[in-house]
Short mmCIF file of C-alpha atoms in Angstrom, two decimals:
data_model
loop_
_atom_site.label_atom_id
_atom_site.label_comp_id
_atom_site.label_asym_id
_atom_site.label_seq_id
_atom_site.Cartn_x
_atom_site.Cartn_y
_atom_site.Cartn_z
CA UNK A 21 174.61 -10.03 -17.79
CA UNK A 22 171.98 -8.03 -15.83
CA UNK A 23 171.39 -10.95 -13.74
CA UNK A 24 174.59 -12.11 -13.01
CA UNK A 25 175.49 -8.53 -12.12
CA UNK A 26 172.14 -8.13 -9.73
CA UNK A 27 173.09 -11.73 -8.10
CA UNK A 28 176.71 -10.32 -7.25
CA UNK A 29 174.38 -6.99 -5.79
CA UNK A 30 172.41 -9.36 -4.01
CA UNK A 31 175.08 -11.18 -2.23
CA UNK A 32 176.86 -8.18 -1.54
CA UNK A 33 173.33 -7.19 0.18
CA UNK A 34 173.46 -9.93 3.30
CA UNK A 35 173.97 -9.26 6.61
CA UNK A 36 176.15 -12.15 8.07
CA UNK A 37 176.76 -13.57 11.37
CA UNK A 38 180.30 -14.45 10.55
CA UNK A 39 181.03 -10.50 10.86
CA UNK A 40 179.73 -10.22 14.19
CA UNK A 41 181.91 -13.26 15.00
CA UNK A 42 184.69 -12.56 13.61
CA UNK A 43 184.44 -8.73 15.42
CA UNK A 44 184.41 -10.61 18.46
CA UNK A 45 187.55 -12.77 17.63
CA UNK A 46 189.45 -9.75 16.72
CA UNK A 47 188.84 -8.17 19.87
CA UNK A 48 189.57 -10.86 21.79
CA UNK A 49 192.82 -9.93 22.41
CA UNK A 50 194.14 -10.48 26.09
CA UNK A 51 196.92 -7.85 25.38
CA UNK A 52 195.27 -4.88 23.97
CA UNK A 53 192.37 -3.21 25.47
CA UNK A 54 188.77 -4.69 23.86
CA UNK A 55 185.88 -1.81 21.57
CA UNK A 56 183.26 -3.72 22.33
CA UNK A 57 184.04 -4.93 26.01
CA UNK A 58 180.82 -6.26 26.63
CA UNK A 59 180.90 -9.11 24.17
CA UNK A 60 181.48 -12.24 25.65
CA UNK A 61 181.98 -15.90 24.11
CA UNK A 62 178.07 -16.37 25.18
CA UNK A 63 177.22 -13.85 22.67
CA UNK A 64 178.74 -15.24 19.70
CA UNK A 65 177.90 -18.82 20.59
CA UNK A 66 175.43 -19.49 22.74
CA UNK A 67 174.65 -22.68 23.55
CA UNK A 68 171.14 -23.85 23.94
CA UNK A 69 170.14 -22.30 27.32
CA UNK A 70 171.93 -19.04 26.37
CA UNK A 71 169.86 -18.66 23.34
CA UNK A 72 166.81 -18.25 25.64
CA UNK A 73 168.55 -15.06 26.99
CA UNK A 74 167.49 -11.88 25.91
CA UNK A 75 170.15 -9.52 27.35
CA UNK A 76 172.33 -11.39 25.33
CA UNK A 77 170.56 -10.90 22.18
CA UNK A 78 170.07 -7.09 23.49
CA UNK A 79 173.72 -6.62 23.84
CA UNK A 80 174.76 -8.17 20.32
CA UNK A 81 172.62 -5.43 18.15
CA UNK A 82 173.97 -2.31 20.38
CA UNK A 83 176.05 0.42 18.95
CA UNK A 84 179.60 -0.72 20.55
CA UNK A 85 179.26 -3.69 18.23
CA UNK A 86 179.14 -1.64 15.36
CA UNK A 87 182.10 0.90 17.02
CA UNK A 88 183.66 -2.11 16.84
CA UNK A 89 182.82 -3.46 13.59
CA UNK A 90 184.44 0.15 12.13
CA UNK A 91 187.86 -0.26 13.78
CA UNK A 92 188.25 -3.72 12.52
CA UNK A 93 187.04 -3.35 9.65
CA UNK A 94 189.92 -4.23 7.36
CA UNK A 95 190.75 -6.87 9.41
CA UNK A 96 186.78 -8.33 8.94
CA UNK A 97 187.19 -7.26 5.36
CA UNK A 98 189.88 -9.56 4.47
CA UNK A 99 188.11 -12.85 5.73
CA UNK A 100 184.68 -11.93 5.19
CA UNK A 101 183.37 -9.47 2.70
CA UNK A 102 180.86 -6.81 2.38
CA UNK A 103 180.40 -5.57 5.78
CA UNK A 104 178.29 -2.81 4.98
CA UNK A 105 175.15 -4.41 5.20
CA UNK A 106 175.86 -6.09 8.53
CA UNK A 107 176.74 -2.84 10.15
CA UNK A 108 173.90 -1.63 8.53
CA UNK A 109 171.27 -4.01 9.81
CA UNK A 110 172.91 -3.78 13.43
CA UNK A 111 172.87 -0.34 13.43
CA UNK A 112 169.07 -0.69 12.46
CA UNK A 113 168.11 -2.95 15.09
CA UNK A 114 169.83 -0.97 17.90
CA UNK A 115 167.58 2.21 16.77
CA UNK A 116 164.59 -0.15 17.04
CA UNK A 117 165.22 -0.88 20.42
CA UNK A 118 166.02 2.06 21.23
CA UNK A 119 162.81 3.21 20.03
CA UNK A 120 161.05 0.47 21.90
CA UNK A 121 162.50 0.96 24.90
CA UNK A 122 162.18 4.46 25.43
CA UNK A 123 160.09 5.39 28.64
CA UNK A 124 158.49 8.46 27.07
CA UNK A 125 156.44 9.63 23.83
CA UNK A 126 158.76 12.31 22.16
CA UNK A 127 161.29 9.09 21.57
CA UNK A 128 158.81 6.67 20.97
CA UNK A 129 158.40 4.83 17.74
CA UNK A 130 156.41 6.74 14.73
CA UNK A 131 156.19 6.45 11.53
CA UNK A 132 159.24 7.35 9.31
CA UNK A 133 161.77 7.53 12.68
CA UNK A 134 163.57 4.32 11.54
CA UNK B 20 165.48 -29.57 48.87
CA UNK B 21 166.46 -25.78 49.21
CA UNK B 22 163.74 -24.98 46.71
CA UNK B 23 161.19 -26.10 48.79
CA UNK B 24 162.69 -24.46 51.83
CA UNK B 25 162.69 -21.64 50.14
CA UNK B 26 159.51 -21.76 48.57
CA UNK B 27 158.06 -22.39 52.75
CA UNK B 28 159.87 -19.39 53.51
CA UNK B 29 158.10 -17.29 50.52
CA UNK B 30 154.89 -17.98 51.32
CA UNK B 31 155.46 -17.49 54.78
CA UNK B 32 156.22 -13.94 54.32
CA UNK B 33 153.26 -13.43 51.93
CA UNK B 34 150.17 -12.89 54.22
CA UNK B 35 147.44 -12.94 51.79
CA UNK B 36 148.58 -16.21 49.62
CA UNK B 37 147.90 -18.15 52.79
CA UNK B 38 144.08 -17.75 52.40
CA UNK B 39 144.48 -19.04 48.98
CA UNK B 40 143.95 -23.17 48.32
CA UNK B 41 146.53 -23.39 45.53
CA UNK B 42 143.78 -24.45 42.28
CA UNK B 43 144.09 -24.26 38.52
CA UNK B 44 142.10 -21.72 36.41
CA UNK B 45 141.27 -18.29 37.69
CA UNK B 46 140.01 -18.29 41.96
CA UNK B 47 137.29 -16.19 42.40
CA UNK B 48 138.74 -16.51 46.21
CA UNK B 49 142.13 -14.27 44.89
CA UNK B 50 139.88 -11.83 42.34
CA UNK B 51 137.70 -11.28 45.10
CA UNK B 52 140.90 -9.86 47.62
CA UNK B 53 142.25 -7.93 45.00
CA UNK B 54 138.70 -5.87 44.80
CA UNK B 55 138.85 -5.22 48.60
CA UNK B 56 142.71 -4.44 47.79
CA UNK B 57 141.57 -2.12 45.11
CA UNK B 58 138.64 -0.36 46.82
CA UNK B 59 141.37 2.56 48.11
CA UNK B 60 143.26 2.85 44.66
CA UNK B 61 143.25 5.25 42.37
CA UNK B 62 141.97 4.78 38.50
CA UNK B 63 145.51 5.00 36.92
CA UNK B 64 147.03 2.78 39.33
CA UNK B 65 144.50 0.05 38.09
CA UNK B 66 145.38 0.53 34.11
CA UNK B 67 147.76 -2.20 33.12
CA UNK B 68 147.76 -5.81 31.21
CA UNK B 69 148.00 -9.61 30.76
CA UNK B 70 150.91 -11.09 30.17
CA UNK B 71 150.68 -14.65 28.99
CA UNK B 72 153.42 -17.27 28.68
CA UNK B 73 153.51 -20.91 28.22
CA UNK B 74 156.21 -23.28 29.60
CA UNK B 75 157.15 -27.04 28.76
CA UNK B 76 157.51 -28.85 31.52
CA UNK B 77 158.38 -32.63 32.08
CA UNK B 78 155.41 -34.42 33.35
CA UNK B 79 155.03 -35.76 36.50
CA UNK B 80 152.48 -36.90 39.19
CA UNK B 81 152.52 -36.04 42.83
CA UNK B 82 150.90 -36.54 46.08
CA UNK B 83 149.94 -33.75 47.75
CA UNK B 84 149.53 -33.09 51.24
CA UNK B 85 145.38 -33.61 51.01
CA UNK B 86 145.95 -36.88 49.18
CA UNK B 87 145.11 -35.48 45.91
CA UNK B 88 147.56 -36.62 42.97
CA UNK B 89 148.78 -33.78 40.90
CA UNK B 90 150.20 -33.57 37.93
CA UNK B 91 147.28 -34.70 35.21
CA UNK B 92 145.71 -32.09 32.97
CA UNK B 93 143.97 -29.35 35.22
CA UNK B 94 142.51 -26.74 33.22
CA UNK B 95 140.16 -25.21 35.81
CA UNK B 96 136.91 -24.33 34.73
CA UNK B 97 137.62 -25.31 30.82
CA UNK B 98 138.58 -28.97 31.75
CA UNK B 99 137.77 -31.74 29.48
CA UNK B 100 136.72 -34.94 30.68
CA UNK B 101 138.52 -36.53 27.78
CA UNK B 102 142.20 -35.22 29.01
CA UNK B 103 140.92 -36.45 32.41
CA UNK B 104 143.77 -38.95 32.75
CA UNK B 105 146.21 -37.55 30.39
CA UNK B 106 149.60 -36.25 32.17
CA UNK B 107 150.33 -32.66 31.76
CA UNK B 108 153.56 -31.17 30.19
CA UNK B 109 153.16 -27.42 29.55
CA UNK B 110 152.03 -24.84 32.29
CA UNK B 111 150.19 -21.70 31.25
CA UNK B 112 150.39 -18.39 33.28
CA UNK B 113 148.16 -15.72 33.00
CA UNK B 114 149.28 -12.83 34.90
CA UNK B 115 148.22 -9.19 35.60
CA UNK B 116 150.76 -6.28 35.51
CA UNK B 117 150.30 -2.53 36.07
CA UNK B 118 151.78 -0.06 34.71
CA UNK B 119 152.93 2.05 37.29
CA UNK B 120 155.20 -0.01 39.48
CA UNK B 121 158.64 -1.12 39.77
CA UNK B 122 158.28 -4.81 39.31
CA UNK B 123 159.75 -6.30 36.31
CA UNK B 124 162.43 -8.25 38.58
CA UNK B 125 160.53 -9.15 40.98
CA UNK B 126 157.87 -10.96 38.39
CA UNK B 127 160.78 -12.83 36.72
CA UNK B 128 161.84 -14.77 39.45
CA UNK B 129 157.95 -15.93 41.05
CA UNK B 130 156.88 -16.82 37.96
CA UNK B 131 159.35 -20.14 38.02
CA UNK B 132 158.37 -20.79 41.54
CA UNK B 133 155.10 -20.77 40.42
CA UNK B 134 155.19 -22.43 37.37
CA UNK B 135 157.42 -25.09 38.89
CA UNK B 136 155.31 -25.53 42.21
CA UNK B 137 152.05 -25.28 40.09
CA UNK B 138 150.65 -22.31 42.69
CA UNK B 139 148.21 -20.93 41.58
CA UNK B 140 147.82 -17.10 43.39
CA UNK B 141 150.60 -14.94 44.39
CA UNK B 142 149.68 -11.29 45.96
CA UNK B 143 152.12 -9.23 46.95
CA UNK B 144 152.93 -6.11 47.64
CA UNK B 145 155.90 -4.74 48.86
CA UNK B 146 156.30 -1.06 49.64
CA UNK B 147 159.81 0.29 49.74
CA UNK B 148 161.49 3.10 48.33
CA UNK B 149 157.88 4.76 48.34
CA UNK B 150 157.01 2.64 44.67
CA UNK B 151 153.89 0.64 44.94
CA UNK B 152 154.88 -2.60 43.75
CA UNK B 153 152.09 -4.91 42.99
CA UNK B 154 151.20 -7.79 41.00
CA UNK B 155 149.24 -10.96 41.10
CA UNK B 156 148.62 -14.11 39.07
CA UNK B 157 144.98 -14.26 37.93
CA UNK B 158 145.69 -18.35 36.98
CA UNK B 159 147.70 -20.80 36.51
CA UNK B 160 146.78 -23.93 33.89
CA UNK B 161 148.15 -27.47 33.24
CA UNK B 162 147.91 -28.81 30.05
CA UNK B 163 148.86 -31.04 27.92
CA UNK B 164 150.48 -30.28 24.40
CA UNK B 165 149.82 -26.45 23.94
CA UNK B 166 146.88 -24.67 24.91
CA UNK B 167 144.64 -25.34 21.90
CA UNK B 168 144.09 -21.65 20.44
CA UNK B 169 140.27 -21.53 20.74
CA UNK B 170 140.44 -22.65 24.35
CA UNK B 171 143.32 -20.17 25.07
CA UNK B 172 141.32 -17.66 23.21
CA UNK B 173 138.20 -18.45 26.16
CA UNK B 174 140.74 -18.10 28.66
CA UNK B 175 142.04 -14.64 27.45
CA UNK B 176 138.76 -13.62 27.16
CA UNK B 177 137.77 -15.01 30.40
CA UNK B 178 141.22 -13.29 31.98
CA UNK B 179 140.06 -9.71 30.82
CA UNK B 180 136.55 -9.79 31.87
CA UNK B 181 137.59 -11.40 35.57
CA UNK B 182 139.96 -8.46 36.44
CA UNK B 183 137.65 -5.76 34.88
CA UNK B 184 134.86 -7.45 37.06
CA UNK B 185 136.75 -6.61 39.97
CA UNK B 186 138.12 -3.53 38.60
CA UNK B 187 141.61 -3.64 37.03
CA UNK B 188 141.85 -1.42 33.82
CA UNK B 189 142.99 -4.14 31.18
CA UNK B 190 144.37 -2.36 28.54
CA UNK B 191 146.86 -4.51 26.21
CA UNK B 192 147.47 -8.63 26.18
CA UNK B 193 151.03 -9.65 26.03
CA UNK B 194 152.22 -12.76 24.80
CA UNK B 195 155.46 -13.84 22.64
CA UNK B 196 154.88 -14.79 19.13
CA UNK B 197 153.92 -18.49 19.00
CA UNK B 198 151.45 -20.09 16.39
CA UNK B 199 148.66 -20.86 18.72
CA UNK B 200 149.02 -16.96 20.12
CA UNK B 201 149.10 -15.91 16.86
CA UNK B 202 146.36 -17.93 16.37
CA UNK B 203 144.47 -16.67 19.47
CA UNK B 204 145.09 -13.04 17.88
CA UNK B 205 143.38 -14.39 14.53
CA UNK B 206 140.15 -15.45 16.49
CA UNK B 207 139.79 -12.52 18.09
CA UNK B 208 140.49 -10.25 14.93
CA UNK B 209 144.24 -9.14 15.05
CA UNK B 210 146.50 -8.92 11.98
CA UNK B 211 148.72 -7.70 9.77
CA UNK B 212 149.51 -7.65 6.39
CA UNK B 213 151.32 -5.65 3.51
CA UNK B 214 147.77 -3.85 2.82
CA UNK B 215 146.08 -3.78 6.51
CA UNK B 216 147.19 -3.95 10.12
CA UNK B 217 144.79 -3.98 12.81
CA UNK B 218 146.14 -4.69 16.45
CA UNK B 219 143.54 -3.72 18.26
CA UNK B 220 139.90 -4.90 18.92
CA UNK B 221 136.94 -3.46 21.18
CA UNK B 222 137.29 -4.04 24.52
CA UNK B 223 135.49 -6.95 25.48
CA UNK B 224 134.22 -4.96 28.86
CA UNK B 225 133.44 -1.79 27.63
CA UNK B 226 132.23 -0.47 24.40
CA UNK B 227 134.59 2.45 24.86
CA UNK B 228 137.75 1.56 24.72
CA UNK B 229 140.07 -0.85 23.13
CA UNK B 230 142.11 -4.09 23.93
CA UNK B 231 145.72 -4.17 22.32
CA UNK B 232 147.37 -6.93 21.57
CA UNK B 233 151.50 -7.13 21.92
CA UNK B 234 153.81 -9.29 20.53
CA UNK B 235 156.68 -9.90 23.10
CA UNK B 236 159.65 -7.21 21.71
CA UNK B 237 162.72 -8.45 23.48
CA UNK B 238 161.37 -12.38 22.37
CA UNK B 239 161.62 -11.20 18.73
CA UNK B 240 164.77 -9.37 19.15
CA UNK B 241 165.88 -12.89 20.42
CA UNK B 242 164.88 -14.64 17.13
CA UNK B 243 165.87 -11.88 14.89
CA UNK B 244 169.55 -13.01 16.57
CA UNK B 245 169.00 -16.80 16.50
CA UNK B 246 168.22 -16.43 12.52
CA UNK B 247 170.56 -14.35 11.94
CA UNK B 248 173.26 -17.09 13.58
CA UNK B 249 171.19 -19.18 11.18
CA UNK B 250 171.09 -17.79 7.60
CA UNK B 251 171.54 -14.13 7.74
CA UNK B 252 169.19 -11.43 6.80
CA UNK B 253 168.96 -9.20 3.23
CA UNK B 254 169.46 -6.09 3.88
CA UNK B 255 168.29 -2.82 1.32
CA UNK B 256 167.76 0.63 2.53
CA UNK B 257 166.90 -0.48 5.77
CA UNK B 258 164.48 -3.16 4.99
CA UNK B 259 165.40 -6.91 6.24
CA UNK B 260 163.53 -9.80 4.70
CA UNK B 261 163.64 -13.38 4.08
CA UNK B 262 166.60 -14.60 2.44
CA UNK B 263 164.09 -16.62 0.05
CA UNK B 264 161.83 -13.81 -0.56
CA UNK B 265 164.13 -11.19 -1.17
CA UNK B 266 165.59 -13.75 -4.17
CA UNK B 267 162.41 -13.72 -5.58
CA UNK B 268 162.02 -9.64 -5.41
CA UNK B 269 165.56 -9.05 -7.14
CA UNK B 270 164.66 -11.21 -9.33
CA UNK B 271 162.06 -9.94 -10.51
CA UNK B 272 163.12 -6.30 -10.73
CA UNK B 273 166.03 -8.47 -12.95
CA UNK B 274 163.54 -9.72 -15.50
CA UNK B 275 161.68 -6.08 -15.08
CA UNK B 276 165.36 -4.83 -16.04
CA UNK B 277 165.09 -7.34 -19.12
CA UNK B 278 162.39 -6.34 -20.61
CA UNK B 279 162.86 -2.59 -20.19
CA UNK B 280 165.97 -2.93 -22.17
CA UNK B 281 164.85 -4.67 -24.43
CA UNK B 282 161.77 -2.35 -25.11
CA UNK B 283 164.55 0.23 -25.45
#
């Protein structure tokens, strides 16, 4: 029973790409206005020379996606799942490169800042 | 066609590249310019790194203009006579950035020229909007497969004592996070584990200070996306691991679970 109830913890613990994807086809909306504006079709799936970008990859784990991610969120709820730990891991990697990005000391990375 | 144009019409502008024969491996003719370029420069203008990146590239052999074909394995001074006759299909760049400077576009966009054109020194230096802008390659190789890690390990080695022979500060080595760099950083002493992380070593040069070793950031950011598209990451309290691994952990602290139940 333990481990059947730990499995369902550990699937509810996975950060999935179908939420970002699914963030970006909700917003894709030619009528309304978009959250995250700067996602593109590129970003969700990029095709073999657009993997090699990096402001791509920059853009995806930025805090407008997960802006976005929280206004759809029943809508991302109701075809995939546990979105928690996406938003979670986004939000995560955008404070890492914020970190690494910063041009001065008193925001630089140290230990226990993430 | 245009490339080439183009490529005329670069050099052209660039004053000091036309003393250069283009060469693989590092030209003491280019190290030697940038020390009479760096006898008026101040010591934290000279403080930077090398940044090293490999490229695939389709092989091909060429006649150049002094009858010379191009386009086998040229690895300078660390040729082989083995790979002699053996067509080369990756190009390695070794280049030299400061860090005061306003260049990162600018290095982008020679590099491919470079790498495509198989020059081997660039020196520029523009000076607009008052920033010093500088930056040079220190070599360009041809090889064939990747760079075997012992052999890139010489030229790293060979990189950093070159520019602090003619007095560049080289402070950190920059490369993105391929097995034969990570390879390169085992030789030399870099690594990290759960118990120990060392990613530093001596400096090769001088006794007193230290050569860091980087891991390309935004190329990891770029992979952290690519698996993600892939499998998707575990998260826990902030901690992302491998799918497989993170099994293996829950599971465990399952069975712990277990057995401290059943103690009870």
């Amino acid at each position: 029973m333990a481990i059947v109830l730990i499995l369902a913890q550990f699937l509810a613990l996975q950060a999935h790409w179908e939420h970002v994807s699914s963030t970006w086809k909700c917003d894709n909306n030619s009528v309304t206005f978009k959250v995250a504006h700067k996602l593109t079709r590129a970003h969700i799936f990029p095709d073999g020379f657009q993997k090699m970008r990096v402001d791509l990859a920059f853009q995806v784990f930025s805090p407008l996606v997960v802006r976005a991610m929280s206004f759809y969120e029943e809508k991302i709820e109701a075809q995939y799942p546990n979105l928690r730990p996406t938003k979670v891991f986004i939000t995560l990697m955008a404070d890492l490169i914020e970190v690494m990005t910063s041009r001065f000391p008193a925001q630089a990375l140290r230990c226990g800042c993430l | 066609m245009r490339i080439i144009y183009t490529r005329r019409k670069f050099l052209s502008n660039i004053t000091y590249s036309q003393k250069f024969k283009a060469s693989y491996g590092f030209s003491q003719q280019l190290l030697n310019s940038v020390k009479i370029k760096l006898q008026g420069m101040d010591d934290m203008k000279r403080h930077g790194g090398l940044v090293i990146d490999e490229i695939k590239l389709s092989s091909h052999l060429d006649m150049i203009a002094s009858t010379r074909i191009e386009g086998f394995v040229d690895l300078g001074q660390f040729s082989q006579e083995a790979d002699k006759h053996t067509r080369a299909d990756h190009g390695l760049v070794v280049m030299f950035q400061p860090f005061i400077g306003k260049w990162t576009q600018i290095i982008g966009k020679f590099m491919l020229v470079a790498l495509a054109f198989s020059l081997n020194a660039i020196f520029v230096e523009f000076d607009s909007l008052g920033a010093y802008i500088f930056f040079c390659f220190v070599g360009v190789f041809a090889s064939a497969s990747n760079v075997k890690s012992k052999l890139l390990t010489k030229i790293v080695v060979e990189a950093t004592l070159l520019c602090e022979q003619v007095g560049l500060y080289v402070d950190y080595i920059c490369s993105d996070g391929a097995s034969w760099n990570r390879a390169m950083w085992h030789d030399l002493g870099v690594h990290g584990s759960s118990k120990s992380v060392e990613c530093k070593v001596l400096h090769p040069y001088d006794e007193q200070r230290f050569l860091y070793f980087i891991s390309d950031f935004p190329h990891l950011v770029k992979c952290v996306r690519n698996l993600m598209m892939k499998h998707g990451f575990n998260t826990h309290e902030g901690r992302v691991c491998n799918a497989c691994n993170c099994f293996l952990l829950i599971f465990a602290a399952a069975l712990n679970c277990v057995s401290r139940c059943d103690l009870i």
